[in-house]
């Protein structure tokens, strides 16, 4: 069962509720290159959700929302007039994050796995900062438990399509209960120079 703002959105739901969920949710995809339309300018990519659901008052309001989203993810507002192929992988993922930020709830599917190790920390810090400043909720999907620990408040461990354990992040790492969770945690490399 999936609840969004206290209402079940899994299974068969009304068209009205479906539209509300679509309006408020956005996705950050695993591969920033494949998830951005190479023929569209950044301005359109970021504001596509706003345009599709008429979530802006006028052209000036839409433009301002795009400019603010770019600033929030650490990109220059003038990047709005450029195309995705003109950016690095990390910058493209920031564009994907800016697109998602315009909505309220963000599903992040392995958002850093396609990035360079040097860029991963920057993107994770950005996601954490935005979570705090904008009060965002992420459904963050990942295999790397060190990343999950860094970004999550609560963690659900899924094994063979079923949730086998659900706990606060630190509690799960300190006191794992399920054998699969214990196996996952034992596989996390611990840097120890000794």
mmCIF file of C-alpha atoms in Angstrom:
data_model
loop_
_atom_site.group_PDB
_atom_site.id
_atom_site.type_symbol
_atom_site.label_atom_id
_atom_site.label_comp_id
_atom_site.label_asym_id
_atom_site.label_seq_id
_atom_site.Cartn_x
_atom_site.Cartn_y
_atom_site.Cartn_z
ATOM 1 C CA UNK A 1 0.000 0.000 0.000
ATOM 2 C CA UNK A 2 1.347 3.440 -0.913
ATOM 3 C CA UNK A 3 -0.018 6.462 0.944
ATOM 4 C CA UNK A 4 0.458 10.027 -0.265
ATOM 5 C CA UNK A 5 -0.671 12.733 2.162
ATOM 6 C CA UNK A 6 -2.713 10.118 4.006
ATOM 7 C CA UNK A 7 -4.520 8.823 0.906
ATOM 8 C CA UNK A 8 -3.886 5.455 -0.734
ATOM 9 C CA UNK A 9 -2.479 5.895 -4.254
ATOM 10 C CA UNK A 10 -1.594 2.264 -5.030
ATOM 11 C CA UNK A 11 -3.974 -0.024 -6.901
ATOM 12 C CA UNK A 12 -7.093 1.331 -8.595
ATOM 13 C CA UNK A 13 -7.653 5.018 -7.843
ATOM 14 C CA UNK A 14 -9.921 7.740 -9.194
ATOM 15 C CA UNK A 15 -8.850 9.887 -12.151
ATOM 16 C CA UNK A 16 -8.980 13.000 -9.937
ATOM 17 C CA UNK A 17 -6.583 11.487 -7.381
ATOM 18 C CA UNK A 18 -4.338 10.173 -10.155
ATOM 19 C CA UNK A 19 -4.121 13.672 -11.666
ATOM 20 C CA UNK A 20 -3.344 15.190 -8.251
ATOM 21 C CA UNK A 21 -0.499 12.716 -7.697
ATOM 22 C CA UNK A 22 0.890 13.348 -11.193
ATOM 23 C CA UNK A 23 0.804 17.110 -10.540
ATOM 24 C CA UNK A 24 2.690 16.860 -7.257
ATOM 25 C CA UNK A 25 5.224 14.081 -7.928
ATOM 26 C CA UNK A 26 8.317 14.156 -10.089
ATOM 27 C CA UNK A 27 11.152 11.762 -10.769
ATOM 28 C CA UNK A 28 14.936 12.112 -10.714
ATOM 29 C CA UNK A 29 16.163 9.395 -13.044
ATOM 30 C CA UNK A 30 19.263 7.236 -12.843
ATOM 31 C CA UNK A 31 20.816 8.365 -16.116
ATOM 32 C CA UNK A 32 20.817 12.156 -16.552
ATOM 33 C CA UNK A 33 21.761 11.865 -20.224
ATOM 34 C CA UNK A 34 18.895 9.572 -21.210
ATOM 35 C CA UNK A 35 16.270 11.324 -19.068
ATOM 36 C CA UNK A 36 16.583 14.796 -20.627
ATOM 37 C CA UNK A 37 15.127 15.644 -24.037
ATOM 38 C CA UNK A 38 18.202 16.557 -26.115
ATOM 39 C CA UNK A 39 16.072 18.633 -28.522
ATOM 40 C CA UNK A 40 14.552 20.831 -25.813
ATOM 41 C CA UNK A 41 16.188 23.768 -24.092
ATOM 42 C CA UNK A 42 16.726 23.618 -20.333
ATOM 43 C CA UNK A 43 14.002 26.250 -19.852
ATOM 44 C CA UNK A 44 11.374 23.932 -21.335
ATOM 45 C CA UNK A 45 12.743 20.786 -19.640
ATOM 46 C CA UNK A 46 12.449 22.352 -16.186
ATOM 47 C CA UNK A 47 9.060 23.946 -16.783
ATOM 48 C CA UNK A 48 7.430 20.994 -18.578
ATOM 49 C CA UNK A 49 5.490 19.946 -15.447
ATOM 50 C CA UNK A 50 4.375 23.530 -14.873
ATOM 51 C CA UNK A 51 3.188 23.832 -18.475
ATOM 52 C CA UNK A 52 1.412 20.453 -18.576
ATOM 53 C CA UNK A 53 -0.529 21.117 -15.362
ATOM 54 C CA UNK A 54 -0.900 24.922 -15.661
ATOM 55 C CA UNK A 55 0.925 25.487 -12.346
ATOM 56 C CA UNK A 56 1.925 29.080 -13.101
ATOM 57 C CA UNK A 57 0.056 32.390 -13.266
ATOM 58 C CA UNK A 58 1.630 33.879 -16.379
ATOM 59 C CA UNK A 59 4.790 33.678 -18.494
ATOM 60 C CA UNK A 60 6.733 35.851 -16.041
ATOM 61 C CA UNK A 61 5.803 33.542 -13.134
ATOM 62 C CA UNK A 62 6.881 30.447 -15.119
ATOM 63 C CA UNK A 63 10.150 32.122 -16.097
ATOM 64 C CA UNK A 64 10.855 33.119 -12.467
ATOM 65 C CA UNK A 65 10.162 29.570 -11.231
ATOM 66 C CA UNK A 66 12.654 28.164 -13.759
ATOM 67 C CA UNK A 67 15.296 30.757 -12.812
ATOM 68 C CA UNK A 68 14.820 30.025 -9.082
ATOM 69 C CA UNK A 69 15.003 26.259 -9.645
ATOM 70 C CA UNK A 70 18.301 26.670 -11.532
ATOM 71 C CA UNK A 71 19.746 28.839 -8.746
ATOM 72 C CA UNK A 72 18.623 26.363 -6.062
ATOM 73 C CA UNK A 73 20.582 23.548 -7.691
ATOM 74 C CA UNK A 74 23.709 25.656 -8.138
ATOM 75 C CA UNK A 75 23.364 26.438 -11.852
ATOM 76 C CA UNK A 76 23.362 29.846 -13.506
ATOM 77 C CA UNK A 77 19.959 31.188 -14.631
ATOM 78 C CA UNK A 78 21.364 31.878 -18.111
ATOM 79 C CA UNK A 79 21.744 28.093 -18.605
ATOM 80 C CA UNK A 80 17.985 28.042 -19.345
ATOM 81 C CA UNK A 81 18.628 28.923 -22.992
ATOM 82 C CA UNK A 82 21.052 26.034 -23.585
ATOM 83 C CA UNK A 83 20.600 22.383 -24.585
ATOM 84 C CA UNK A 84 21.409 19.340 -22.360
ATOM 85 C CA UNK A 85 24.338 18.168 -24.523
ATOM 86 C CA UNK A 86 26.216 21.342 -23.534
ATOM 87 C CA UNK A 87 26.510 20.180 -19.906
ATOM 88 C CA UNK A 88 28.529 17.641 -17.934
ATOM 89 C CA UNK A 89 26.844 14.614 -16.306
ATOM 90 C CA UNK A 90 26.715 16.309 -12.905
ATOM 91 C CA UNK A 91 25.208 19.470 -14.386
ATOM 92 C CA UNK A 92 22.641 17.405 -16.296
ATOM 93 C CA UNK A 93 21.635 15.657 -13.083
ATOM 94 C CA UNK A 94 21.238 19.088 -11.451
ATOM 95 C CA UNK A 95 18.888 20.024 -14.307
ATOM 96 C CA UNK A 96 16.916 16.839 -13.568
ATOM 97 C CA UNK A 97 16.797 17.822 -9.894
ATOM 98 C CA UNK A 98 15.646 21.355 -10.788
ATOM 99 C CA UNK A 99 12.852 19.847 -12.900
ATOM 100 C CA UNK A 100 11.778 17.684 -9.946
ATOM 101 C CA UNK A 101 11.947 20.518 -7.405
ATOM 102 C CA UNK A 102 9.124 22.383 -9.050
ATOM 103 C CA UNK A 103 6.834 19.607 -7.725
ATOM 104 C CA UNK A 104 6.316 18.612 -4.034
ATOM 105 C CA UNK A 105 7.292 14.947 -3.797
ATOM 106 C CA UNK A 106 10.357 13.501 -5.482
ATOM 107 C CA UNK A 107 11.063 9.894 -6.435
ATOM 108 C CA UNK A 108 14.820 9.497 -6.886
ATOM 109 C CA UNK A 109 15.767 6.253 -8.631
ATOM 110 C CA UNK A 110 19.497 5.664 -8.091
ATOM 111 C CA UNK A 111 20.117 9.361 -8.921
ATOM 112 C CA UNK A 112 23.887 9.255 -8.393
ATOM 113 C CA UNK A 113 24.834 5.826 -9.759
ATOM 114 C CA UNK A 114 25.632 7.160 -13.261
ATOM 115 C CA UNK A 115 27.773 10.009 -11.924
ATOM 116 C CA UNK A 116 31.509 10.287 -11.333
ATOM 117 C CA UNK A 117 32.548 9.586 -7.748
ATOM 118 C CA UNK A 118 33.820 13.174 -7.446
ATOM 119 C CA UNK A 119 30.385 14.550 -8.409
ATOM 120 C CA UNK A 120 28.312 12.152 -6.257
ATOM 121 C CA UNK A 121 29.062 13.920 -2.976
ATOM 122 C CA UNK A 122 28.105 17.298 -4.483
ATOM 123 C CA UNK A 123 24.747 15.982 -5.720
ATOM 124 C CA UNK A 124 24.009 14.201 -2.414
ATOM 125 C CA UNK A 125 24.851 17.334 -0.425
ATOM 126 C CA UNK A 126 22.594 19.337 -2.744
ATOM 127 C CA UNK A 127 19.712 16.871 -2.252
ATOM 128 C CA UNK A 128 20.164 16.986 1.541
ATOM 129 C CA UNK A 129 20.304 20.787 1.562
ATOM 130 C CA UNK A 130 17.157 21.063 -0.577
ATOM 131 C CA UNK A 131 15.389 18.542 1.666
ATOM 132 C CA UNK A 132 16.047 20.782 4.680
ATOM 133 C CA UNK A 133 15.403 24.195 3.109
ATOM 134 C CA UNK A 134 12.324 23.262 1.044
ATOM 135 C CA UNK A 135 10.865 20.615 3.346
ATOM 136 C CA UNK A 136 10.924 18.047 0.523
ATOM 137 C CA UNK A 137 10.076 14.375 0.788
ATOM 138 C CA UNK A 138 12.197 11.946 -1.216
ATOM 139 C CA UNK A 139 11.520 8.343 -2.024
ATOM 140 C CA UNK A 140 15.193 7.535 -2.555
ATOM 141 C CA UNK A 141 15.886 4.184 -4.227
ATOM 142 C CA UNK A 142 19.467 2.901 -3.986
ATOM 143 C CA UNK A 143 21.652 -0.146 -3.449
ATOM 144 C CA UNK A 144 24.560 1.685 -1.836
ATOM 145 C CA UNK A 145 23.791 1.611 1.889
ATOM 146 C CA UNK A 146 26.316 4.324 2.771
ATOM 147 C CA UNK A 147 24.402 6.671 0.449
ATOM 148 C CA UNK A 148 21.075 5.522 1.892
ATOM 149 C CA UNK A 149 22.312 6.211 5.428
ATOM 150 C CA UNK A 150 23.519 9.690 4.463
ATOM 151 C CA UNK A 151 20.291 10.845 2.808
ATOM 152 C CA UNK A 152 17.505 8.945 4.613
ATOM 153 C CA UNK A 153 15.502 9.490 7.775
ATOM 154 C CA UNK A 154 13.733 6.123 7.481
ATOM 155 C CA UNK A 155 14.844 3.089 5.509
ATOM 156 C CA UNK A 156 12.804 0.230 4.082
ATOM 157 C CA UNK A 157 14.780 -2.854 3.093
ATOM 158 C CA UNK A 158 13.172 -4.725 0.199
ATOM 159 C CA UNK A 159 13.953 -8.380 -0.494
ATOM 160 C CA UNK A 160 12.298 -10.241 -3.394
ATOM 161 C CA UNK A 161 9.734 -7.459 -3.839
ATOM 162 C CA UNK A 162 8.609 -7.322 -0.189
ATOM 163 C CA UNK A 163 9.517 -4.901 2.582
ATOM 164 C CA UNK A 164 11.308 -7.046 5.165
ATOM 165 C CA UNK A 165 12.410 -4.264 7.509
ATOM 166 C CA UNK A 166 11.446 -0.632 8.122
ATOM 167 C CA UNK A 167 13.241 1.543 10.665
ATOM 168 C CA UNK A 168 14.789 4.930 11.391
ATOM 169 C CA UNK A 169 18.113 5.158 9.525
ATOM 170 C CA UNK A 170 20.483 4.988 12.508
ATOM 171 C CA UNK A 171 18.397 2.329 14.259
ATOM 172 C CA UNK A 172 18.556 0.093 11.187
ATOM 173 C CA UNK A 173 22.339 0.404 10.977
ATOM 174 C CA UNK A 174 22.874 -0.143 14.722
ATOM 175 C CA UNK A 175 20.330 -2.949 15.226
ATOM 176 C CA UNK A 176 19.406 -4.750 11.989
ATOM 177 C CA UNK A 177 16.828 -7.491 12.592
ATOM 178 C CA UNK A 178 16.261 -9.285 9.293
ATOM 179 C CA UNK A 179 18.981 -11.650 7.981
ATOM 180 C CA UNK A 180 18.898 -9.933 4.559
ATOM 181 C CA UNK A 181 19.499 -6.532 6.183
ATOM 182 C CA UNK A 182 22.403 -8.004 8.151
ATOM 183 C CA UNK A 183 23.852 -9.461 4.927
ATOM 184 C CA UNK A 184 23.556 -6.074 3.152
ATOM 185 C CA UNK A 185 25.266 -4.263 6.025
ATOM 186 C CA UNK A 186 28.072 -6.820 6.217
ATOM 187 C CA UNK A 187 28.833 -6.121 2.534
ATOM 188 C CA UNK A 188 29.396 -2.373 3.123
ATOM 189 C CA UNK A 189 33.156 -1.687 2.962
ATOM 190 C CA UNK A 190 34.482 0.033 6.076
ATOM 191 C CA UNK A 191 37.563 2.211 5.481
ATOM 192 C CA UNK A 192 40.097 1.182 8.122
ATOM 193 C CA UNK A 193 43.739 2.163 7.532
ATOM 194 C CA UNK A 194 44.874 -0.146 10.359
#
